[in-house]
Coordinates of C-alpha atoms (C1' of nucleotides) in Angstrom, one line a residue:
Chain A
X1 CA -48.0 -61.7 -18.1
X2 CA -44.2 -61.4 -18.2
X3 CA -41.8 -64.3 -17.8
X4 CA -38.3 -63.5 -15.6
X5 CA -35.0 -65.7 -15.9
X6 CA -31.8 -65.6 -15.3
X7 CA -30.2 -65.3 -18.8
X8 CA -31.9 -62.0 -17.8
X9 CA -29.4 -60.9 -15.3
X10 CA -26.0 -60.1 -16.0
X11 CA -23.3 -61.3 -14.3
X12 CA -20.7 -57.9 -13.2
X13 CA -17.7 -58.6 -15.5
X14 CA -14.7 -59.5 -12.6
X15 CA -11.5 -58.2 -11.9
X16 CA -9.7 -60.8 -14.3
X17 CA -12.0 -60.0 -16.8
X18 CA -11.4 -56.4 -17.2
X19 CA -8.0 -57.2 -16.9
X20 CA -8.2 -59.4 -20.2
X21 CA -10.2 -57.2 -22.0
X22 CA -8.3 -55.9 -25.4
X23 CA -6.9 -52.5 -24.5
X24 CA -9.7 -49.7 -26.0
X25 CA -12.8 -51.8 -25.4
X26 CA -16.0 -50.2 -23.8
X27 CA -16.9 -51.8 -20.9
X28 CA -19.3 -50.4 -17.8
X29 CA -19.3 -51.1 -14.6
X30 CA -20.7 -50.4 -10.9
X31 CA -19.5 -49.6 -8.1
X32 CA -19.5 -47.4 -4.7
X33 CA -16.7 -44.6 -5.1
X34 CA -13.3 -45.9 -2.4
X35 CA -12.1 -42.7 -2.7
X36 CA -11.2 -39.8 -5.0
X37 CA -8.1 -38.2 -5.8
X38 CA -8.7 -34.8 -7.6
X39 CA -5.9 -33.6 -9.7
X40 CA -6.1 -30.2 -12.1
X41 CA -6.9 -32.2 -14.8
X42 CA -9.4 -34.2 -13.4
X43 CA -9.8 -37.3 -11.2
X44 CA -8.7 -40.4 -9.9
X45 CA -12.1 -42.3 -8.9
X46 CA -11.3 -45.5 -7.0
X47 CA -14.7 -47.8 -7.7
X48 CA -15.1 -50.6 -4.6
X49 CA -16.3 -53.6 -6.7
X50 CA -17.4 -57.6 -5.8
X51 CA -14.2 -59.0 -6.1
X52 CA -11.5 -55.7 -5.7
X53 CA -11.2 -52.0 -6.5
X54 CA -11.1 -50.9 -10.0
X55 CA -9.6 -47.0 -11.2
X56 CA -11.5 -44.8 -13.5
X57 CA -10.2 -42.2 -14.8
X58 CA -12.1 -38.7 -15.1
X59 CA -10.8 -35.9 -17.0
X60 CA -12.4 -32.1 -15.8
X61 CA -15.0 -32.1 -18.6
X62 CA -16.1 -35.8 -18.7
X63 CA -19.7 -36.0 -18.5
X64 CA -20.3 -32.5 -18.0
X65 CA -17.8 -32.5 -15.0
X66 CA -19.6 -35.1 -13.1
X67 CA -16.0 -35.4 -11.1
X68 CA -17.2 -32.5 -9.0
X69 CA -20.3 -34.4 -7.9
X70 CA -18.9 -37.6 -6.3
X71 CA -18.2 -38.0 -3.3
X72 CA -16.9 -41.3 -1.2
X73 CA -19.5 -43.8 -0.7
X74 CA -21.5 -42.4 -3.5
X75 CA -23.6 -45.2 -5.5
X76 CA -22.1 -45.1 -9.5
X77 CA -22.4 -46.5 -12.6
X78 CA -19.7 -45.6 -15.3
X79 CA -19.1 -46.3 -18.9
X80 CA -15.6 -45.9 -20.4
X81 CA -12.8 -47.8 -22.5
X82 CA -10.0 -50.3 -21.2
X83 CA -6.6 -48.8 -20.8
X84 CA -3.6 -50.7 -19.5
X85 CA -1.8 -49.5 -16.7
X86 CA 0.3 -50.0 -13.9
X87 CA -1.2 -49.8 -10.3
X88 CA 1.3 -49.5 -7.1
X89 CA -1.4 -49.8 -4.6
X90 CA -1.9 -53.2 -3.7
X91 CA -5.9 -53.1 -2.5
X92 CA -6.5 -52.1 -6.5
X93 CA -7.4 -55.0 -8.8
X94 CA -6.9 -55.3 -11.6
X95 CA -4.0 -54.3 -11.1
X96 CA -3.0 -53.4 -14.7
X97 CA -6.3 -51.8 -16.1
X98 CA -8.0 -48.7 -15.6
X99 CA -11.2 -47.3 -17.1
X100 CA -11.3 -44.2 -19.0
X101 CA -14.4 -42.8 -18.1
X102 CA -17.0 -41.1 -20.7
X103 CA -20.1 -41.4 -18.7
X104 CA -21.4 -41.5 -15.5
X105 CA -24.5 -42.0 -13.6
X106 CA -25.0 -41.5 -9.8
X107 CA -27.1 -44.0 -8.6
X108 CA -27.6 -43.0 -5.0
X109 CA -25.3 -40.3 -3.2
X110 CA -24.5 -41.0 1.0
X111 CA -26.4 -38.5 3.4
X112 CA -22.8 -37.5 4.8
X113 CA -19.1 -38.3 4.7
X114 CA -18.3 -42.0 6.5
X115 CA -17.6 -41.5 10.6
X116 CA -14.1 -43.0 9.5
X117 CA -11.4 -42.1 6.7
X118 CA -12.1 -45.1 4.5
X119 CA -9.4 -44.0 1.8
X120 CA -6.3 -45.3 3.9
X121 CA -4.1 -48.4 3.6
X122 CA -5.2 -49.1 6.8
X123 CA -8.2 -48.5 8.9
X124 CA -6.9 -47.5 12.2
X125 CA -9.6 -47.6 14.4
X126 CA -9.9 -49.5 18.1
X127 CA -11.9 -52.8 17.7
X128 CA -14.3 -50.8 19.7
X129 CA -14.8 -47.7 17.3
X130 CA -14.6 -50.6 14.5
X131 CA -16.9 -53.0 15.6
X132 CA -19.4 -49.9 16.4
X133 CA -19.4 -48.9 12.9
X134 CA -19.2 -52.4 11.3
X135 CA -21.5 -51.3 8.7
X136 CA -19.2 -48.8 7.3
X137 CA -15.9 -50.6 8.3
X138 CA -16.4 -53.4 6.3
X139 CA -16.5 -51.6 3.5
X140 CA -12.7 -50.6 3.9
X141 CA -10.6 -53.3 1.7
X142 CA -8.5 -54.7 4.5
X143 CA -11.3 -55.3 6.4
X144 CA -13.7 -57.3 4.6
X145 CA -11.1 -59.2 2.9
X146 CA -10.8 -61.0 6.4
X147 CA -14.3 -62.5 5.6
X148 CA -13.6 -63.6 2.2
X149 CA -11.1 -65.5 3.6
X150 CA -13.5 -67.0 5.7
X151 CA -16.1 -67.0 2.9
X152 CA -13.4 -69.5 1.2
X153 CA -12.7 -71.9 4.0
X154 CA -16.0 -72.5 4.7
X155 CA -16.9 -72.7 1.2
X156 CA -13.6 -75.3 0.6
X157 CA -14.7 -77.7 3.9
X158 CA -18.7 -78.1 2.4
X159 CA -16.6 -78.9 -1.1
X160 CA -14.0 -81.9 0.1
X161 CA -16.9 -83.6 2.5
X162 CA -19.2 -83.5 -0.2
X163 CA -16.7 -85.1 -2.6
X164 CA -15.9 -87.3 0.0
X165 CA -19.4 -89.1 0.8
X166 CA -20.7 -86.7 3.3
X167 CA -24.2 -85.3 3.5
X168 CA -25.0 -81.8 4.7
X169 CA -27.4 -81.5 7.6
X170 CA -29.2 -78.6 9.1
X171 CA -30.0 -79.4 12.9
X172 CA -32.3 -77.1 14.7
X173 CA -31.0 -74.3 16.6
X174 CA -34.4 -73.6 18.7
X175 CA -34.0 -77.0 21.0
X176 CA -35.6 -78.5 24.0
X177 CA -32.3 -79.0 26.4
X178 CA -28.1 -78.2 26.0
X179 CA -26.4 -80.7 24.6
X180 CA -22.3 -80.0 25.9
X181 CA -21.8 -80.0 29.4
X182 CA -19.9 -77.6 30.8
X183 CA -21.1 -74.5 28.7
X184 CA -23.8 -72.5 29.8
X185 CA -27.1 -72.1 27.5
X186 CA -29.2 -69.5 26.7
X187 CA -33.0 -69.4 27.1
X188 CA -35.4 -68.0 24.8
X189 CA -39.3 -68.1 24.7
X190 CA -40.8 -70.7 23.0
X191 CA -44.7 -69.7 23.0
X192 CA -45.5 -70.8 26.2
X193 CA -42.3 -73.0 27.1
X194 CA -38.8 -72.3 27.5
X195 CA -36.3 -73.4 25.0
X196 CA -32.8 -73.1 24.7
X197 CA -30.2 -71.7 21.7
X198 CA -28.1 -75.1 20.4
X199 CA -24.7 -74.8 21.6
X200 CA -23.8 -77.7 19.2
X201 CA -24.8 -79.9 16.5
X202 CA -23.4 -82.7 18.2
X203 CA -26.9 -85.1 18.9
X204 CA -28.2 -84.3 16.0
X205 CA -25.3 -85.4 13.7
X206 CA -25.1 -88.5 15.7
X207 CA -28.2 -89.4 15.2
X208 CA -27.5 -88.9 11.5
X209 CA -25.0 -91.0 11.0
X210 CA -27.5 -93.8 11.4
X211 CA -29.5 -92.3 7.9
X212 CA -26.6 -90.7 6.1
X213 CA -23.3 -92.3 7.4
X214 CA -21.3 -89.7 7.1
X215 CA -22.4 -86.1 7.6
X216 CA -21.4 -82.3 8.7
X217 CA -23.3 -78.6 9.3
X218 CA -21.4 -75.6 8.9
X219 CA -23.8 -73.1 11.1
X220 CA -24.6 -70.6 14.0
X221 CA -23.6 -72.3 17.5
X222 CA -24.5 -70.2 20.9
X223 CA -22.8 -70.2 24.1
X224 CA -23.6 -68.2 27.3
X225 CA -20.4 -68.2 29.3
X226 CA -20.0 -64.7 30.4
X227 CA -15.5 -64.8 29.1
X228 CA -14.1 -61.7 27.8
X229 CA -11.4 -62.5 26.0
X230 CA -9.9 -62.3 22.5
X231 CA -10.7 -65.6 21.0
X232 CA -14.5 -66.1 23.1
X233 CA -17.7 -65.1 21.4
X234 CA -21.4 -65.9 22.5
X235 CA -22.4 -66.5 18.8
X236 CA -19.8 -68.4 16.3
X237 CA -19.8 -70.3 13.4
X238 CA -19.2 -74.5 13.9
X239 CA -17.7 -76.4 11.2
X240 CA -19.2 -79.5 12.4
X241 CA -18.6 -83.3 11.0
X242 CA -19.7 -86.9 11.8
X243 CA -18.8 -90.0 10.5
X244 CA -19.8 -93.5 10.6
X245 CA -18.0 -96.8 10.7
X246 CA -14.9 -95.5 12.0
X247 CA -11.9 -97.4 13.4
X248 CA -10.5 -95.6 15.6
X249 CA -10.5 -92.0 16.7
X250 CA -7.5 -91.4 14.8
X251 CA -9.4 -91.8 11.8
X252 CA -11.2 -88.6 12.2
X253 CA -7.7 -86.7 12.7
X254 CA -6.6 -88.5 9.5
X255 CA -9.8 -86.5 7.8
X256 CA -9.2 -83.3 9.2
X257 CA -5.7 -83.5 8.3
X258 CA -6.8 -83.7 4.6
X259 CA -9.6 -81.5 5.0
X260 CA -7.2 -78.6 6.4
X261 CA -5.2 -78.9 4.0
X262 CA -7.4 -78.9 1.2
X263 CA -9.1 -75.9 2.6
X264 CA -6.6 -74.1 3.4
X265 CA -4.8 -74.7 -0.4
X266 CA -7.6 -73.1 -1.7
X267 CA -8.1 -70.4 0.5
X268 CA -4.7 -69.6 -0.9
X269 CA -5.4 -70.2 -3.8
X270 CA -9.0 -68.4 -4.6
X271 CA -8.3 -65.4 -2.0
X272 CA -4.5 -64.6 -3.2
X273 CA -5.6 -60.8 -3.6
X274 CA -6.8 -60.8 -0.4
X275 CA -3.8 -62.4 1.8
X276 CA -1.9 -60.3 -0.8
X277 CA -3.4 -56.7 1.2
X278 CA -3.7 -58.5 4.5
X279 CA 0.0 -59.5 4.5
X280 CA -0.7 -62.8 5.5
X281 CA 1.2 -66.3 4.6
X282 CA -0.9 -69.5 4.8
X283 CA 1.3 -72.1 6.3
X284 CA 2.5 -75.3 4.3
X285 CA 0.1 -77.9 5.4
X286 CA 2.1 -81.1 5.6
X287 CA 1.1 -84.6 4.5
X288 CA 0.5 -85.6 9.0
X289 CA 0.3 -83.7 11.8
X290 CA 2.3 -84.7 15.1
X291 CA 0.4 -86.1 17.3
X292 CA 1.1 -85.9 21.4
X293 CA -0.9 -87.4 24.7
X294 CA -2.3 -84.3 26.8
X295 CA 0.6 -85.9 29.6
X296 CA 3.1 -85.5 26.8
X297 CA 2.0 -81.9 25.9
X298 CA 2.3 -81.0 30.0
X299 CA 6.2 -82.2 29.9
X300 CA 6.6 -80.1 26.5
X301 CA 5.2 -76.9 28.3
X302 CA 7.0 -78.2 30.9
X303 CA 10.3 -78.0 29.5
X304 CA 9.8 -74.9 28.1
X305 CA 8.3 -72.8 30.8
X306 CA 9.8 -74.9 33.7
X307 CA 6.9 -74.9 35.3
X308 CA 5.6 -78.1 36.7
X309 CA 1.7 -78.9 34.7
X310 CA 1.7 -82.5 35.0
X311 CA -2.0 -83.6 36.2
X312 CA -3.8 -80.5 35.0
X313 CA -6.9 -82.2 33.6
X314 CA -6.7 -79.4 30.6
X315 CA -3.7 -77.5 28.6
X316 CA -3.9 -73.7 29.6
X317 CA -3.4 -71.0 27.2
X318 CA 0.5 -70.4 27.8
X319 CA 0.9 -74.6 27.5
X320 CA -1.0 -74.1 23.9
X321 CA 1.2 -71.4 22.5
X322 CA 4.6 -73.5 23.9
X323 CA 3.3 -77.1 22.6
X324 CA 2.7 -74.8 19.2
X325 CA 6.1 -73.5 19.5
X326 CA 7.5 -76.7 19.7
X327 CA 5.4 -78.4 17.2
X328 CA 6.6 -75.6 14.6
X329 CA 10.4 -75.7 15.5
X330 CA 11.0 -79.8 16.4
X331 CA 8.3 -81.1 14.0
X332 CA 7.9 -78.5 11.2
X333 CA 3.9 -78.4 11.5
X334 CA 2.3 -75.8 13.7
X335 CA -0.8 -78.1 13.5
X336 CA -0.5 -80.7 16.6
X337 CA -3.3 -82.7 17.7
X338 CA -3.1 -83.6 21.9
X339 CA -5.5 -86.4 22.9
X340 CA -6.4 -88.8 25.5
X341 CA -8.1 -85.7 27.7
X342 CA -9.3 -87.2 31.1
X343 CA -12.9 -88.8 31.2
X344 CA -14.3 -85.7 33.9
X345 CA -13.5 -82.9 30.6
X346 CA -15.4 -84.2 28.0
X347 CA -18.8 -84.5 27.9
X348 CA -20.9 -87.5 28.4
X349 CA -21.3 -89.2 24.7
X350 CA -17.4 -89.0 24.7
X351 CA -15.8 -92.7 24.4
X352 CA -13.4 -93.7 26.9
X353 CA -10.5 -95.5 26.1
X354 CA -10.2 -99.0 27.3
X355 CA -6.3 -99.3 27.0
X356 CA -6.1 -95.7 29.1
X357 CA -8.7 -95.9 32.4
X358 CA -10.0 -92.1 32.6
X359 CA -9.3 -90.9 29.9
X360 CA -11.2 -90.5 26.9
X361 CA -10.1 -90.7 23.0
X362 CA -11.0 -87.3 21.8
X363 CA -8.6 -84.9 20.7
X364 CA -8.2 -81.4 20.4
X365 CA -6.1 -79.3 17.2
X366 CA -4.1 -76.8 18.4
X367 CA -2.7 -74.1 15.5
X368 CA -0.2 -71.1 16.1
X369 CA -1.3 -71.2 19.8
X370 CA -5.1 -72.1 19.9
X371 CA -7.4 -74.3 20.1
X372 CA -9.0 -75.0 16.7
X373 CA -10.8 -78.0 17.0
X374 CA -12.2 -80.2 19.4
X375 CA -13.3 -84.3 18.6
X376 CA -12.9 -87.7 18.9
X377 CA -14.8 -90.7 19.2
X378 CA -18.3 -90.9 20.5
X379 CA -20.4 -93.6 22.5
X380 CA -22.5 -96.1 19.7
X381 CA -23.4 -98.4 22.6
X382 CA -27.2 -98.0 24.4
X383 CA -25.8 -99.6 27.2
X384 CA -22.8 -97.9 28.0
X385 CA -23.9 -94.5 26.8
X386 CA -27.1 -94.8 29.5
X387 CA -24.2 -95.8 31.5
X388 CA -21.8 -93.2 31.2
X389 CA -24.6 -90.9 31.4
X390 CA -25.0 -91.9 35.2
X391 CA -22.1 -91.7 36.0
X392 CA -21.8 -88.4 35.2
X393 CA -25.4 -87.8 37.2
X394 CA -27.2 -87.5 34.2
X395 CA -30.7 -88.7 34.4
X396 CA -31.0 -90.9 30.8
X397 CA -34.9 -90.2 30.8
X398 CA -34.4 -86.2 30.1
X399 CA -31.8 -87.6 26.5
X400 CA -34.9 -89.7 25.4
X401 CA -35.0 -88.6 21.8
X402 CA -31.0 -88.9 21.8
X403 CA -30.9 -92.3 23.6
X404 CA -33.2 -93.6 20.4
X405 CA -30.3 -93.4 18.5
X406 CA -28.2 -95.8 20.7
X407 CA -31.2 -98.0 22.0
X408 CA -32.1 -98.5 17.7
X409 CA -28.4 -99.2 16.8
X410 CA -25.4 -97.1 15.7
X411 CA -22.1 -97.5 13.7
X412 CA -19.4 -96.6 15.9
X413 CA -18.7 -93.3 15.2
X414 CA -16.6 -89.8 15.9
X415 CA -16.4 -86.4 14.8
X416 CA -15.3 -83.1 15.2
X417 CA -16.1 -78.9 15.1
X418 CA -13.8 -76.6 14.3
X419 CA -14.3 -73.0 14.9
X420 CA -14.4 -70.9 11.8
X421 CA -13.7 -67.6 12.8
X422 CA -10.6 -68.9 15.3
X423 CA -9.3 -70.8 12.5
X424 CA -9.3 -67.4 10.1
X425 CA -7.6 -65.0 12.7
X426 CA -5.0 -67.9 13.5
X427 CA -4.7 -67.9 9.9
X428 CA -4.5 -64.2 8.9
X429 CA -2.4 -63.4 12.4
X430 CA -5.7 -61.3 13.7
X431 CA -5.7 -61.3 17.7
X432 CA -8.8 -60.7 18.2
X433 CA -11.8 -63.0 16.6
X434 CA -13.9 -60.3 16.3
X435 CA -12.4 -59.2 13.6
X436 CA -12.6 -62.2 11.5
X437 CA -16.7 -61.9 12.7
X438 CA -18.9 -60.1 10.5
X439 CA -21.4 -58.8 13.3
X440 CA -19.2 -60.2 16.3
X441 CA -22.0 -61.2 19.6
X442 CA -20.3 -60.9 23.0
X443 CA -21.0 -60.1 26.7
X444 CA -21.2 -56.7 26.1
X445 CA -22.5 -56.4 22.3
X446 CA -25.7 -57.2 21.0
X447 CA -25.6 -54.3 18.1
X448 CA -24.9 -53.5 15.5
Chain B
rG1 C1' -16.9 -64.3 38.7
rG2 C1' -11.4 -62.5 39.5
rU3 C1' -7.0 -59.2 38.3
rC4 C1' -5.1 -55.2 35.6
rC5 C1' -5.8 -50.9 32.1
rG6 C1' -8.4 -47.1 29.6
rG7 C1' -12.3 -43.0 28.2
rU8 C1' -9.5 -35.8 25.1
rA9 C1' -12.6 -33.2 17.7
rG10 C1' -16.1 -37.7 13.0
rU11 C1' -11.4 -40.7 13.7
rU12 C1' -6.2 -41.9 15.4
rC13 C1' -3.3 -39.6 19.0
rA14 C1' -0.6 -35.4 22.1
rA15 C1' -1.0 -32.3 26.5
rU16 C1' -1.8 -35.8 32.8
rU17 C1' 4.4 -37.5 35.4
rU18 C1' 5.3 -31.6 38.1
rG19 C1' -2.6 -28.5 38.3
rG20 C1' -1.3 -22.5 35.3
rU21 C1' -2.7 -18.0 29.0
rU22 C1' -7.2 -19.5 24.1
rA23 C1' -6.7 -28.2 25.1
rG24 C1' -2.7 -29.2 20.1
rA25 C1' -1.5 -32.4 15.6
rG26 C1' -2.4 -36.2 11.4
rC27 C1' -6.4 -38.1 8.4
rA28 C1' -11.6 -37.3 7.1
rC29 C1' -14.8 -32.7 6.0
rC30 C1' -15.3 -27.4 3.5
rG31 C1' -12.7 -23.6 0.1
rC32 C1' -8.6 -22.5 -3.4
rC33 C1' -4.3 -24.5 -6.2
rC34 C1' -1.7 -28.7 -8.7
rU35 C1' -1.4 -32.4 -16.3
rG36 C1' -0.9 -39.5 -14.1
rU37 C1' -2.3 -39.9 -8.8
rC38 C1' -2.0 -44.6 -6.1
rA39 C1' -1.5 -43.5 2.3
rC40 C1' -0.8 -37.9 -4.0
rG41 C1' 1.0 -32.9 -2.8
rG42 C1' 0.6 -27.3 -1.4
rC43 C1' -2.2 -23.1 1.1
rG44 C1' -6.3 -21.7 4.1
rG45 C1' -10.9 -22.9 7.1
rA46 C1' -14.3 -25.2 10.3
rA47 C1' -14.5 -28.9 13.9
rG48 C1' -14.2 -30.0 21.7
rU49 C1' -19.8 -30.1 27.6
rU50 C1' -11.7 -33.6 27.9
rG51 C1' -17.7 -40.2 29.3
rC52 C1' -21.1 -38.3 33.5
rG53 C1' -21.7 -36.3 38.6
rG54 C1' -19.5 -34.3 42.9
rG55 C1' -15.2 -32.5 45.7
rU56 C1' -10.2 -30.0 46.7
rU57 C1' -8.0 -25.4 44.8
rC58 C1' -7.2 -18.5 43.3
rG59 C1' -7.2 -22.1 39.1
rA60 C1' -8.7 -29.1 37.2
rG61 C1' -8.2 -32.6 30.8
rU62 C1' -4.5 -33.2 34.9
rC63 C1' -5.5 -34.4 42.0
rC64 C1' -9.6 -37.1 45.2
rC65 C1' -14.5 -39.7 45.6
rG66 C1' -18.6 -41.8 43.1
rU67 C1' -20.8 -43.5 38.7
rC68 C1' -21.3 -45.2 33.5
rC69 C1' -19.0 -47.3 29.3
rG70 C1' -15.2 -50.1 27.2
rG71 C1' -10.4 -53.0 26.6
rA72 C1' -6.7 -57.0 28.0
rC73 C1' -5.7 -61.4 30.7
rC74 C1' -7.5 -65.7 33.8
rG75 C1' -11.5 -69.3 34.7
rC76 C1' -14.3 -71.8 30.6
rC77 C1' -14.3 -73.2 25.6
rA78 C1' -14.2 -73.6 19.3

RNA sequence: GGUCCGGUAGUUCAAUUUGGUUAGAGCACCGCCCUGUCACGGCGGAAGUUGCGGGUUCGAGUCCCGUCCGGACCGCCA
């Protein structure tokens, strides 16, 4: 018999470890070899570790000249002593250690060179050629420090709900009809029925709220419009929250206000090596974000375009970048929140407002000139849910298990998604969301 | 579904406008050199069915037709 723990497996000493460790201690570590810079006298090995890229130092003789047998992307392990020093390239951290190595063992060797120079600053590769070879691209620093980013936010908005009296839910993605309107769904097989990919949370933390009050799902979400564009994806991640007992709409904008803020604060904060070789600034979060009718955001585009948008029943993507515009330069935030969308562009559950006929209080968050969010108050009433559902030619009878909710009572209630990966390319200034998707799915991509 | 654009070495690009010798260059790769590099540097080498098929022509990466693959934007949405 033998007995595992954990006090059995050690932790990999971090970047700001090695950095603190007294100059002349003997520290190992692991790591796949970034890249190699061969000099006479030996060898700069750059080691791609957890949390950055460390330099060891080889001299021609160490180990028996075990220099000559690295190669990039070669599997090491290497034992040396701390030496301080002072790195100029910005992707190395620590930045003022290296390793002077004494021995090294090859733990696994590549079967050939990477299809793509992974020892530049850059990786300059078309988001085809990238996204092909996302396996071996997201070993390149730049690149997968994009997901860390990610890694944080969605870390950061699971943190501050859970502080904050929510509970975290897992709804089913297999489910037995759509949920949104308006987006198509896929099908999949279901032994011998036909089921359908969840393209939202959205009954499921509803229904929730009635058990737990206050709730949210960070998770897969599927959508089966056929768009080819740089911020559509068939398969993203939904940062998804619910809460109960809610007084208005506004108060869910009053929680993602906070929420943003504290996630992206520590995004900055836990991930400063990484915006550090991305290049990117985090904006200030202010305290409130400005808050415009969709009729008010038309005259704002308006204004600015001269173009005429008044009665468009949605903001188009040239309104969203000039409401952004004006957000940033009149009101200093370029987070702005539009509401009151008309009754016929949300979907069913959505609460109408009674001061505003036809038009519902939900909201969208627009940031640097896209839609981040979309939320706002939902339906708690039986009666005016089975209602609304009619009028929208909905036959009550196929939301049975939904309806429950309502018919057995719920708080009034309102939530929100936000879309992870839009809300890290906004952030970072990526284009393309794809690239802030580890294995992106889209029209045309279903590997790797 | 609509409108544009593109496909040349492992990769990023040039040569296409005006058809003309053996399709060039950077990086990666291989060899040699370099005592502290950090997008290291120097010298040399190998690397190509120009997406695929057909046509025009003395001659096609280049012009024409078809086809496949992809990208951007719009609709829609996070």
């Amino acid at each position: 018999m033998e007995r595992l723990g954990s006090q059995d497996l050690p932790t990999p000493a971090g970047a700001a470890e090695l950095s603190a460790a007294p100059e002349g201690s003997r520290v190992t570590v692991h790591g796949a070899v970034q890249r190699i810079r061969r000099l006479s006298w030996g060898a700069f090995v750059v080691l791609r570790r957890h949390d950055g890229l460390v330099q060891c130092v080889l001299q021609a003789d160490t180990d028996g000249g075990a220099m000559q047998r690295l190669q990039e992307e070669s599997c090491v392990e290497m034992a040396g002593t701390i030496h301080r020093a002072s790195m100029k390239d910005p992707s190395i951290m620590p930045r003022d250690t290296e390793i002077h190595v004494e021995s090294v063992r090859i733990l696994s060797e590549p079967a050939s060179p990477p299809p793509v120079d992974l020892t530049k600053k850059i990786l300059d590769l078309h988001i085809d050629t990238n996204l092909d070879l996302r396996p071996v691209s997201l070993r390149h620093p730049v690149e997968r420090a994009r997901l860390r980013i990610a890694s944080a936010l969605e870390a950061d908005f699971r943190r501050y709900l859970s502080s904050r009296g929510f509970t975290s839910i897992r709804s089913p993605k297999i489910c037995f009809a759509g949920a949104e309107g308006g987006a198509n769904i896929f099908r999949v097989q279901y032994f011998d029925r036909t089921a359908f990919l969840a393209q939202s949370p959205q009954f499921y933390k509803q229904m929730a709220v009635a058990f737990y009050e206050r709730v949210f799902e960070t998770g897969p979400v599927f959508r089966a419009e056929p768009h080819q564009t740089s911020r559509h994806v068939n398969e993203y991640t939904s940062l998804d929250f619910e809460m109960g007992y809610i007084s208005s709409f506004r108060d869910v904008m009053l929680m993602e206000a906070g929420l943003l803020r504290s996630m992206i604060e520590t995004a900055g904060r836990e991930c400063a090596y990484e915006l550090e070789l991305l290049g990117a600034t985090l904006p200030s979060v202010p305290d409130s974000f400005p808050c415009v009718t969709l009729a008010e955001a038309h005259e704002i585009a308006g204004a600015a375009s001269g173009r005429d948008y008044s009665g468009e029943p949605d903001l188009g993507p040239e309104e969203e970048k000039l409401v952004c515009e004006h957000s940033s330069r009149e009101w200093g935030s370029e987070f702005v929140f539009v509401t009151h969308y008309p009754t016929s562009k949300r979907p069913f559950y959505t609460m109408d407002d009674p001061l505003t006929p036809g038009f519902t209080l939900s909201f969208d968050l627009l940031f640097r000139g896209l839609e981040i969010t979309t939320g706002g108050q939902r339906i708690h009433d039986y009666d005016m849910q089975v209602a609304k559902m009619q009028s929208f030619g909905l036959d009550p009878a196929a939301f049975e298990s939904y309806l429950a909710a309502h018919r057995t009572g719920l708080p009034p209630h309102g939530g929100l998604a936000i879309g992870l990966e839009r809300l890290t390319a906004r952030l970072l200034d990526v284009d393309n969301i794809r690239l802030t998707t580890m294995f992106p799915r889209d029209a045309k991509r279903l590997t790797p």
